[in-house]
Coordinates of C-alpha atoms in Angstrom, one line a residue:
M1 CA 36.8 -17.7 7.2
S2 CA 38.8 -21.0 6.9
G3 CA 38.9 -23.8 9.5
R4 CA 41.7 -26.1 10.4
P5 CA 42.3 -29.0 8.0
V6 CA 41.6 -32.4 9.4
P7 CA 41.8 -35.8 7.7
C8 CA 38.9 -36.7 5.4
D9 CA 37.3 -40.1 6.0
A10 CA 35.4 -41.5 3.0
A11 CA 33.7 -44.0 5.2
E12 CA 32.3 -41.2 7.4
L13 CA 31.0 -39.4 4.3
G14 CA 29.2 -42.5 3.3
T15 CA 27.1 -42.4 6.6
L16 CA 25.6 -39.0 5.6
F17 CA 22.1 -39.1 4.0
L18 CA 23.5 -36.8 1.2
F19 CA 26.1 -39.3 0.1
E20 CA 24.7 -42.7 1.2
K21 CA 24.0 -43.8 -2.3
L22 CA 27.5 -43.1 -3.6
D23 CA 29.9 -45.9 -4.3
A24 CA 33.5 -46.2 -2.8
E25 CA 35.1 -44.7 -5.9
Q26 CA 32.8 -41.6 -5.7
L27 CA 33.4 -41.2 -2.0
D28 CA 37.2 -41.4 -2.5
R29 CA 36.9 -38.7 -5.2
L30 CA 35.1 -36.5 -2.7
C31 CA 37.9 -36.8 -0.2
R32 CA 40.5 -36.2 -2.9
E33 CA 39.0 -33.1 -4.3
G34 CA 37.3 -31.8 -1.2
R35 CA 38.5 -31.4 2.4
T36 CA 37.4 -31.7 6.0
E37 CA 37.8 -28.6 8.2
Q38 CA 37.3 -28.0 11.9
F39 CA 35.8 -24.6 12.9
D40 CA 35.8 -22.9 16.3
P41 CA 32.7 -21.1 17.5
G42 CA 32.0 -18.1 15.2
P43 CA 31.3 -17.3 11.6
V44 CA 31.8 -19.8 8.8
Y45 CA 30.8 -17.5 6.0
T46 CA 28.9 -14.2 5.7
E47 CA 26.0 -13.1 3.6
G48 CA 27.1 -11.2 0.5
D49 CA 30.6 -12.7 0.3
P50 CA 31.5 -14.6 -2.9
A51 CA 30.0 -18.1 -2.7
T52 CA 33.2 -20.2 -3.0
C53 CA 32.4 -23.4 -1.1
F54 CA 29.7 -26.0 -0.4
Y55 CA 29.5 -27.1 3.3
V56 CA 28.2 -30.3 4.8
L57 CA 28.0 -30.6 8.6
L58 CA 29.8 -33.7 10.0
E59 CA 29.6 -32.7 13.7
G60 CA 28.6 -29.7 15.7
T61 CA 25.8 -27.1 15.6
V62 CA 25.1 -24.5 12.9
V63 CA 23.0 -21.3 12.9
M64 CA 21.7 -19.9 9.6
S65 CA 20.7 -16.2 9.5
R66 CA 19.6 -13.5 7.0
R67 CA 20.4 -9.8 7.3
V68 CA 17.4 -7.5 7.9
G69 CA 18.6 -3.9 8.2
A70 CA 21.5 -3.8 10.6
D71 CA 20.5 -7.1 12.3
D72 CA 21.1 -10.7 11.5
V73 CA 17.8 -12.6 11.9
E74 CA 18.2 -16.3 12.8
I75 CA 16.5 -18.6 10.2
S76 CA 17.4 -22.0 11.6
R77 CA 19.6 -23.8 14.1
T78 CA 20.5 -27.5 13.9
S79 CA 22.9 -30.2 14.9
Q80 CA 21.6 -32.7 12.2
R81 CA 24.6 -34.4 10.6
G82 CA 24.5 -34.0 6.8
V83 CA 22.8 -30.7 6.6
Y84 CA 24.3 -28.6 3.9
A85 CA 24.6 -24.9 2.9
G86 CA 26.7 -22.5 0.9
A87 CA 27.3 -22.5 -2.9
M88 CA 24.3 -24.8 -3.6
Q89 CA 23.7 -23.3 -7.1
A90 CA 27.2 -23.7 -8.4
Y91 CA 25.9 -26.3 -10.9
L92 CA 24.2 -23.6 -12.9
S93 CA 25.9 -23.1 -16.3
D94 CA 26.0 -19.3 -15.7
P95 CA 25.9 -18.7 -12.0
G96 CA 27.4 -15.2 -12.4
D97 CA 28.9 -13.5 -9.5
A98 CA 27.4 -15.9 -7.0
Q99 CA 27.2 -14.7 -3.4
Y100 CA 26.1 -16.4 -0.2
K101 CA 22.4 -15.7 0.4
G102 CA 22.7 -15.8 4.1
S103 CA 25.3 -16.2 6.9
M104 CA 26.3 -19.4 8.7
R105 CA 28.1 -19.6 12.1
V106 CA 28.8 -22.4 14.6
T107 CA 28.1 -22.3 18.3
E108 CA 30.5 -25.1 19.3
P109 CA 33.6 -26.7 17.7
S110 CA 32.2 -28.2 14.5
R111 CA 33.5 -30.2 11.5
F112 CA 32.5 -29.7 7.9
F113 CA 33.1 -31.5 4.7
V114 CA 34.0 -28.7 2.3
L115 CA 33.9 -28.7 -1.5
P116 CA 35.1 -25.8 -3.6
A117 CA 32.2 -24.4 -5.7
A118 CA 33.9 -25.3 -9.0
T119 CA 34.6 -28.8 -7.8
F120 CA 31.1 -29.3 -6.6
A121 CA 29.8 -28.1 -10.0
A122 CA 32.1 -30.4 -11.9
I123 CA 31.2 -33.5 -9.8
L124 CA 27.5 -32.9 -10.2
R125 CA 27.8 -32.5 -14.0
D126 CA 30.0 -35.7 -14.2
W127 CA 27.8 -37.9 -12.0
F128 CA 24.4 -36.5 -12.6
P129 CA 24.2 -34.8 -16.0
M130 CA 20.5 -35.3 -16.5
A131 CA 19.7 -34.2 -12.9
V132 CA 21.8 -31.1 -13.5
H133 CA 19.8 -30.2 -16.6
L134 CA 16.6 -30.8 -14.7
L135 CA 17.7 -28.7 -11.7
E136 CA 18.9 -25.9 -13.9
G137 CA 15.6 -26.0 -15.8
M138 CA 13.6 -25.9 -12.6
F139 CA 15.7 -23.0 -11.2
F140 CA 15.5 -20.8 -14.3
G141 CA 11.9 -21.9 -15.0
S142 CA 10.8 -20.9 -11.5
Q143 CA 12.8 -17.7 -11.8
N144 CA 11.1 -16.8 -15.1
A145 CA 7.7 -17.8 -13.8
Q146 CA 8.1 -15.7 -10.7
R147 CA 9.1 -12.7 -12.8
T148 CA 6.3 -13.2 -15.3
V149 CA 3.6 -13.7 -12.6
G150 CA 5.0 -10.8 -10.7
Q151 CA 4.6 -8.6 -13.7
R152 CA 1.1 -10.0 -14.1
E153 CA 0.3 -9.3 -10.5
R154 CA 1.4 -5.7 -10.9
L155 CA -0.7 -5.3 -14.0
L156 CA -3.7 -6.7 -12.3
A157 CA -3.2 -4.3 -9.4
L158 CA -2.8 -1.5 -11.8
G159 CA -6.0 -2.5 -13.6
S160 CA -7.9 -2.7 -10.4
L161 CA -6.6 0.7 -9.3
S162 CA -7.4 2.2 -12.6
A163 CA -10.9 1.0 -12.4
G164 CA -11.2 2.3 -8.9
L165 CA -9.7 5.7 -9.9
T166 CA -12.0 5.9 -12.9
H167 CA -15.0 5.3 -10.6
E168 CA -13.8 7.9 -8.1
L169 CA -13.2 10.5 -10.8
N170 CA -16.5 9.8 -12.5
N171 CA -18.7 10.8 -9.6
P172 CA -17.2 14.4 -9.1
A173 CA -16.9 14.8 -12.9
A174 CA -20.5 13.9 -13.5
A175 CA -21.6 16.2 -10.6
A176 CA -19.6 19.1 -12.1
V177 CA -21.2 18.5 -15.5
R178 CA -24.7 18.4 -13.9
A179 CA -24.0 21.5 -11.9
T180 CA -22.6 23.4 -14.9
S181 CA -25.8 22.6 -16.9
A182 CA -28.0 23.7 -14.1
L183 CA -25.9 26.9 -13.5
R184 CA -26.4 27.9 -17.1
D185 CA -30.1 27.5 -16.7
R186 CA -30.2 29.6 -13.5
V187 CA -28.1 32.4 -15.0
A188 CA -30.4 32.6 -18.0
H189 CA -33.4 32.9 -15.6
M190 CA -31.5 35.5 -13.5
R191 CA -30.9 37.6 -16.6
K192 CA -34.6 37.4 -17.5
K193 CA -35.7 38.2 -13.9
L194 CA -33.2 41.1 -13.8
G195 CA -34.7 42.6 -16.9
M196 CA -38.2 42.3 -15.4
I197 CA -37.0 44.0 -12.2
A198 CA -35.3 46.8 -14.2
A199 CA -38.5 47.4 -16.1
G200 CA -40.6 47.2 -13.0
P201 CA -41.8 50.0 -10.6
Y202 CA -38.7 49.8 -8.3
A203 CA -37.4 53.0 -6.8
R204 CA -33.7 53.6 -7.1
D205 CA -33.1 53.3 -3.4
A206 CA -35.1 50.0 -3.3
L207 CA -32.9 48.6 -6.1
E208 CA -29.8 49.6 -4.3
T209 CA -31.0 48.0 -1.1
L210 CA -32.0 44.8 -3.1
V211 CA -28.5 44.6 -4.6
E212 CA -27.0 45.1 -1.2
I213 CA -29.1 42.2 0.1
Q214 CA -28.1 40.1 -2.9
E215 CA -24.4 40.7 -2.0
R216 CA -25.0 39.8 1.6
T217 CA -27.0 36.7 0.5
A218 CA -24.0 35.5 -1.6
E219 CA -21.7 35.9 1.3
Q220 CA -24.1 34.1 3.6
V221 CA -24.2 31.1 1.3
A222 CA -20.4 30.7 1.7
K223 CA -20.7 30.8 5.5
A224 CA -23.7 28.5 5.8
T225 CA -23.3 25.8 8.5
P226 CA -24.8 22.3 8.1
L227 CA -28.0 21.6 10.0
T228 CA -29.3 18.4 11.3
P229 CA -32.2 16.9 9.4
L230 CA -34.6 17.9 12.1
E231 CA -33.3 21.5 12.2
A232 CA -33.5 21.8 8.4
S233 CA -37.1 20.5 8.4
D234 CA -38.2 22.9 11.0
R235 CA -36.6 25.9 9.2
E236 CA -38.1 24.8 5.8
D237 CA -41.6 24.8 7.4
A238 CA -41.0 28.2 8.9
L239 CA -39.8 29.7 5.6
A240 CA -42.6 28.0 3.6
D241 CA -45.2 29.5 6.0
W242 CA -43.6 33.0 5.7
L243 CA -43.7 32.7 1.9
D244 CA -47.4 31.6 1.9
D245 CA -48.3 34.4 4.3
H246 CA -46.8 36.9 1.8
D247 CA -48.7 35.3 -1.1
I248 CA -45.6 34.0 -2.8
A249 CA -46.7 30.8 -4.8
G250 CA -44.7 27.6 -4.5
G251 CA -43.0 28.6 -1.3
W252 CA -42.4 24.9 -0.4
Q253 CA -40.1 24.7 -3.5
L254 CA -38.1 27.8 -2.6
A255 CA -37.7 27.0 1.1
P256 CA -35.2 24.1 0.8
T257 CA -32.9 26.2 -1.3
F258 CA -32.9 29.1 1.2
V259 CA -32.4 26.7 4.1
Q260 CA -29.4 25.1 2.3
A261 CA -27.9 28.6 2.0
G262 CA -28.3 29.2 5.8
L263 CA -31.1 31.8 5.3
D264 CA -34.1 32.2 7.6
T265 CA -37.3 34.3 8.1
D266 CA -35.3 37.3 9.4
W267 CA -33.5 37.5 6.1
L268 CA -36.9 37.4 4.3
D269 CA -38.1 40.2 6.6
Q270 CA -35.2 42.4 5.4
V271 CA -36.2 41.7 1.8
A272 CA -39.8 42.5 2.5
A273 CA -38.8 45.8 4.1
A274 CA -36.7 46.8 1.1
V275 CA -39.4 46.4 -1.6
D276 CA -43.0 47.1 -2.0
G277 CA -45.6 44.3 -1.6
P278 CA -46.5 43.9 -5.3
T279 CA -42.8 43.5 -6.3
L280 CA -41.8 41.2 -3.3
E281 CA -42.4 38.0 -5.2
G282 CA -40.2 39.0 -8.1
A283 CA -37.4 40.1 -5.7
V284 CA -37.6 36.9 -3.7
R285 CA -37.4 34.8 -6.9
W286 CA -34.5 36.8 -8.2
L287 CA -32.6 36.3 -4.9
N288 CA -33.5 32.6 -5.1
Y289 CA -31.6 32.4 -8.4
T290 CA -28.7 34.2 -6.7
V291 CA -28.7 31.5 -4.0
E292 CA -29.0 28.6 -6.5
T293 CA -26.2 30.1 -8.5
E294 CA -23.9 30.3 -5.5
L295 CA -24.8 26.8 -4.4
L296 CA -24.1 25.4 -7.9
M297 CA -20.8 27.2 -8.0
N298 CA -19.9 25.7 -4.6
E299 CA -20.8 22.3 -6.0
I300 CA -18.6 22.8 -9.0
E301 CA -15.8 24.0 -6.8
D302 CA -16.1 20.9 -4.5
S303 CA -16.3 18.5 -7.5
T304 CA -13.3 20.0 -9.3
T305 CA -11.3 20.1 -6.0
R306 CA -12.1 16.4 -5.5
I307 CA -10.9 15.7 -9.0
S308 CA -7.7 17.6 -8.3
H309 CA -7.1 15.7 -5.0
L310 CA -7.6 12.4 -6.8
V311 CA -5.1 13.4 -9.5
D312 CA -2.6 14.5 -6.8
A313 CA -3.2 11.2 -5.0
A314 CA -2.6 9.3 -8.2
K315 CA 0.7 11.2 -8.8
Q316 CA 1.7 10.6 -5.2
Y317 CA 0.8 6.9 -5.5
S318 CA 2.7 6.4 -8.8
Q319 CA 5.6 8.7 -7.8
M320 CA 5.7 9.4 -11.6
D321 CA 7.2 12.9 -11.1
R322 CA 9.5 12.1 -8.3
A323 CA 12.9 10.5 -7.8
P324 CA 12.9 6.7 -7.1
Y325 CA 14.8 7.2 -3.8
Q326 CA 14.0 10.1 -1.6
V327 CA 13.1 11.2 1.9
A328 CA 9.3 10.7 2.3
D329 CA 6.5 11.0 4.7
V330 CA 4.9 7.6 5.2
H331 CA 1.5 9.3 6.0
D332 CA 1.4 11.0 2.6
L333 CA 2.1 7.6 1.0
L334 CA -0.6 5.8 3.1
D335 CA -3.2 8.5 2.4
S336 CA -2.6 8.4 -1.4
T337 CA -2.9 4.6 -1.3
L338 CA -6.0 4.6 0.8
M339 CA -7.6 7.1 -1.6
M340 CA -6.7 5.0 -4.6
L341 CA -8.2 1.9 -3.1
A342 CA -11.3 3.5 -1.6
G343 CA -13.5 2.5 -4.5
K344 CA -12.2 -1.1 -4.3
M345 CA -12.8 -1.4 -0.6
G346 CA -16.4 -0.2 -0.8
S347 CA -18.6 1.4 1.8
G348 CA -18.8 -1.7 4.1
I349 CA -15.2 -1.3 5.3
K350 CA -14.5 1.5 7.8
V351 CA -11.0 2.9 7.7
V352 CA -9.6 4.2 10.9
K353 CA -6.3 6.2 10.8
E354 CA -4.2 6.2 14.0
Y355 CA -1.3 8.4 12.8
D356 CA 1.6 9.7 14.9
R357 CA 2.2 12.9 13.0
T358 CA 5.4 13.6 15.0
L359 CA 7.2 10.9 13.1
P360 CA 10.1 12.1 11.0
R361 CA 10.3 11.6 7.2
I362 CA 12.3 8.5 6.3
P363 CA 14.7 7.6 3.4
A364 CA 12.7 5.2 1.1
Y365 CA 11.6 4.2 -2.3
P366 CA 8.1 5.7 -2.1
G367 CA 6.7 4.0 -5.2
E368 CA 7.6 0.6 -4.0
L369 CA 6.3 1.3 -0.4
N370 CA 3.0 2.2 -2.0
Q371 CA 3.0 -1.3 -3.6
V372 CA 3.5 -2.8 -0.2
W373 CA 0.6 -0.7 1.3
T374 CA -1.5 -1.8 -1.7
N375 CA -0.9 -5.5 -1.2
L376 CA -1.5 -5.4 2.6
I377 CA -4.7 -3.2 2.3
D378 CA -6.0 -5.4 -0.6
N379 CA -5.4 -8.6 1.4
A380 CA -7.1 -7.1 4.5
A381 CA -10.1 -6.0 2.4
S382 CA -10.3 -9.5 0.8
A383 CA -10.1 -11.1 4.3
M384 CA -13.0 -9.0 5.6
A385 CA -15.1 -9.8 2.5
G386 CA -16.3 -6.2 2.3
E387 CA -17.4 -5.8 5.9
G388 CA -15.3 -4.7 8.8
T389 CA -12.7 -2.2 10.1
L390 CA -9.3 -1.5 8.7
T391 CA -7.0 0.4 11.1
V392 CA -3.8 2.0 9.8
H393 CA -1.5 2.7 12.8
T394 CA 1.9 4.5 12.8
A395 CA 4.3 4.9 15.7
A396 CA 7.9 5.2 16.6
D397 CA 9.6 1.9 17.5
G398 CA 13.2 2.5 18.6
D399 CA 15.2 3.5 15.6
H400 CA 12.4 2.4 13.2
V401 CA 9.0 3.6 12.1
L402 CA 6.2 1.1 12.6
V403 CA 3.3 1.0 10.1
E404 CA 0.6 -1.5 11.2
F405 CA -2.4 -2.7 9.2
R406 CA -5.1 -4.2 11.5
D407 CA -8.2 -5.9 10.1
T408 CA -11.2 -7.6 11.7
G409 CA -11.2 -10.5 9.4
P410 CA -11.2 -14.2 10.4
G411 CA -7.4 -14.2 10.8
V412 CA -4.5 -16.3 9.4
P413 CA -4.6 -19.9 10.5
E414 CA -1.6 -20.8 12.6
E415 CA -0.7 -23.8 10.4
I416 CA -0.1 -21.6 7.4
R417 CA 1.3 -18.5 9.1
D418 CA 4.9 -19.5 8.4
R419 CA 4.1 -19.9 4.7
I420 CA 2.2 -16.8 3.7
F421 CA 5.4 -15.0 2.6
D422 CA 6.5 -17.9 0.4
P423 CA 6.4 -17.3 -3.4
F424 CA 3.2 -18.5 -5.1
F425 CA 1.5 -19.4 -1.8
T426 CA -2.1 -18.2 -1.7
T427 CA -5.3 -18.9 0.1
K428 CA -7.4 -17.3 -2.6
P429 CA -9.4 -19.3 -5.1
V430 CA -7.7 -20.3 -8.4
G431 CA -7.5 -17.3 -10.7
E432 CA -7.9 -14.7 -7.9
G433 CA -4.5 -14.7 -6.4
T434 CA -0.9 -15.3 -7.7
G435 CA 0.7 -15.8 -4.3
L436 CA 3.3 -13.2 -4.9
G437 CA 1.8 -10.1 -3.2
L438 CA 3.3 -10.8 0.3
D439 CA 6.5 -12.2 -1.2
I440 CA 7.0 -9.0 -3.2
S441 CA 6.1 -6.9 -0.2
W442 CA 8.6 -8.8 2.0
R443 CA 11.4 -8.3 -0.6
I444 CA 10.7 -4.6 -0.9
V445 CA 10.6 -4.1 2.9
A446 CA 13.5 -6.4 3.9
N447 CA 15.8 -6.4 0.9
K448 CA 15.4 -2.9 -0.4
H449 CA 14.6 -0.9 2.8
H450 CA 16.4 -3.1 5.3
G451 CA 13.3 -3.3 7.4
S452 CA 11.0 -6.1 8.5
L453 CA 7.5 -7.4 7.7
M454 CA 5.7 -9.6 10.3
V455 CA 2.2 -10.8 11.0
Q456 CA 0.3 -11.4 14.3
S457 CA -3.2 -12.9 14.0
V458 CA -6.1 -14.1 16.0
P459 CA -9.7 -14.3 14.7
G460 CA -11.0 -10.7 14.5
D461 CA -7.6 -9.1 14.9
T462 CA -4.9 -9.6 12.2
R463 CA -1.9 -7.3 12.2
F464 CA 0.7 -6.9 9.5
Q465 CA 3.5 -4.9 10.9
V466 CA 6.1 -3.1 8.7
R467 CA 9.1 -1.6 10.4
L468 CA 11.3 0.8 8.4
P469 CA 14.6 2.3 9.6
L470 CA 14.7 6.0 10.3
T471 CA 18.2 6.3 8.7
A472 CA 19.5 5.1 5.3
A473 CA 21.6 1.9 5.3
D474 CA 25.2 2.2 4.3
T475 CA 24.5 0.1 1.2
A476 CA 21.3 -0.2 -0.7
V477 CA 20.1 -3.3 -2.5
E478 CA 19.3 -2.0 -6.0
S479 CA 16.6 -4.5 -6.9
S480 CA 14.2 -6.5 -4.8
E481 CA 12.0 -7.9 -7.5
E482 CA 14.1 -10.8 -8.7
P483 CA 14.3 -14.0 -6.7
S484 CA 17.6 -14.9 -5.0

């Protein structure tokens, strides 16, 4: 909006810290090419509008704000004469379609010295040509550095996740390979034992009963319930005694397998009742191979299922087969990220999930939210130095979904709490952090999802809180990765 024109006083401009080094001719030029305007309480300019003017406060009170979702969040409020805002980057040789990066309003009648953006740029280039080159170089240099380091940060995160995923996949894959090798050996022994039984003095009805027991045994393995160590030890002793009492050598080797399958002495009594004494040992050993085969197949199934879940988690995390923008369940995204980072966090960090499963799905960029979760979880794990509790909490918060990450680390010192979201600010040792993780996270949450990212911290209880709107904004910011 425009204010009411009022006379421009060059002498008054000379009293401002911004212009105090200018000579009389320069101050006169400012008054000739600029103007002084009086604004009533209300908006001066609005975020997103074309950046047409550079404003310097002469008298009054200004409030600066940034849009977060549907709300304007106040950034600063001041009555300091000489503070400036607006088209501050008009000096760039190629500013493009410059827009105001925030909103400014006044809370009382206020006067501004106003320079059109083109005039501001021309004056800067005429009076300070070297300074303009330096400022332009700093701006684009910082922009390029932030982009390059941001890419590097994502590559480092990807490398770390790849290493963790490889480690997680290696364990079940190796277990499946071992179980397959053992299964081949057990099947070979079973074939041999079956040939011996077939050639032995077994009556037809005894063989039928033995086959029936074998089928029931296989079913029992699938239904076996875990025992406590004490219960398992007691049952192993009982089975070993039974085997010794029936002159079956090496009973202590067979007993653990039978116990793992959920079998007991009653089951052995059924076997003994079905076959003659001389052939009991052969029958028991044949059934032992049956049990071992079932257990190994269960192990292979568990291992391959684990691999499948990890692959599904990787696909969910990367969103490689999904649209960039979609309606998503935050819990699915959180679970996939936690699974991807499990190896990196280690066994010393306990993860507690406090999910409100009644929360609706939300419109989001899931791949980028996973990047936010990764940064916040990684920071929490680093803060706890491998020992502590990470609590992931979700809840409804008005018309937003709250996702909170709580860690038991030492906390964020109050003196740096206001700086942790600044680009390149990091508390990690040189070479271990780029200082862009939280900056990128804030941009993804605030700029792209119109939500908010906040921190509350005391020693032993640090909480990063992400709030995401339940409904899509009318307009979406297409990119949150580049600096303003």
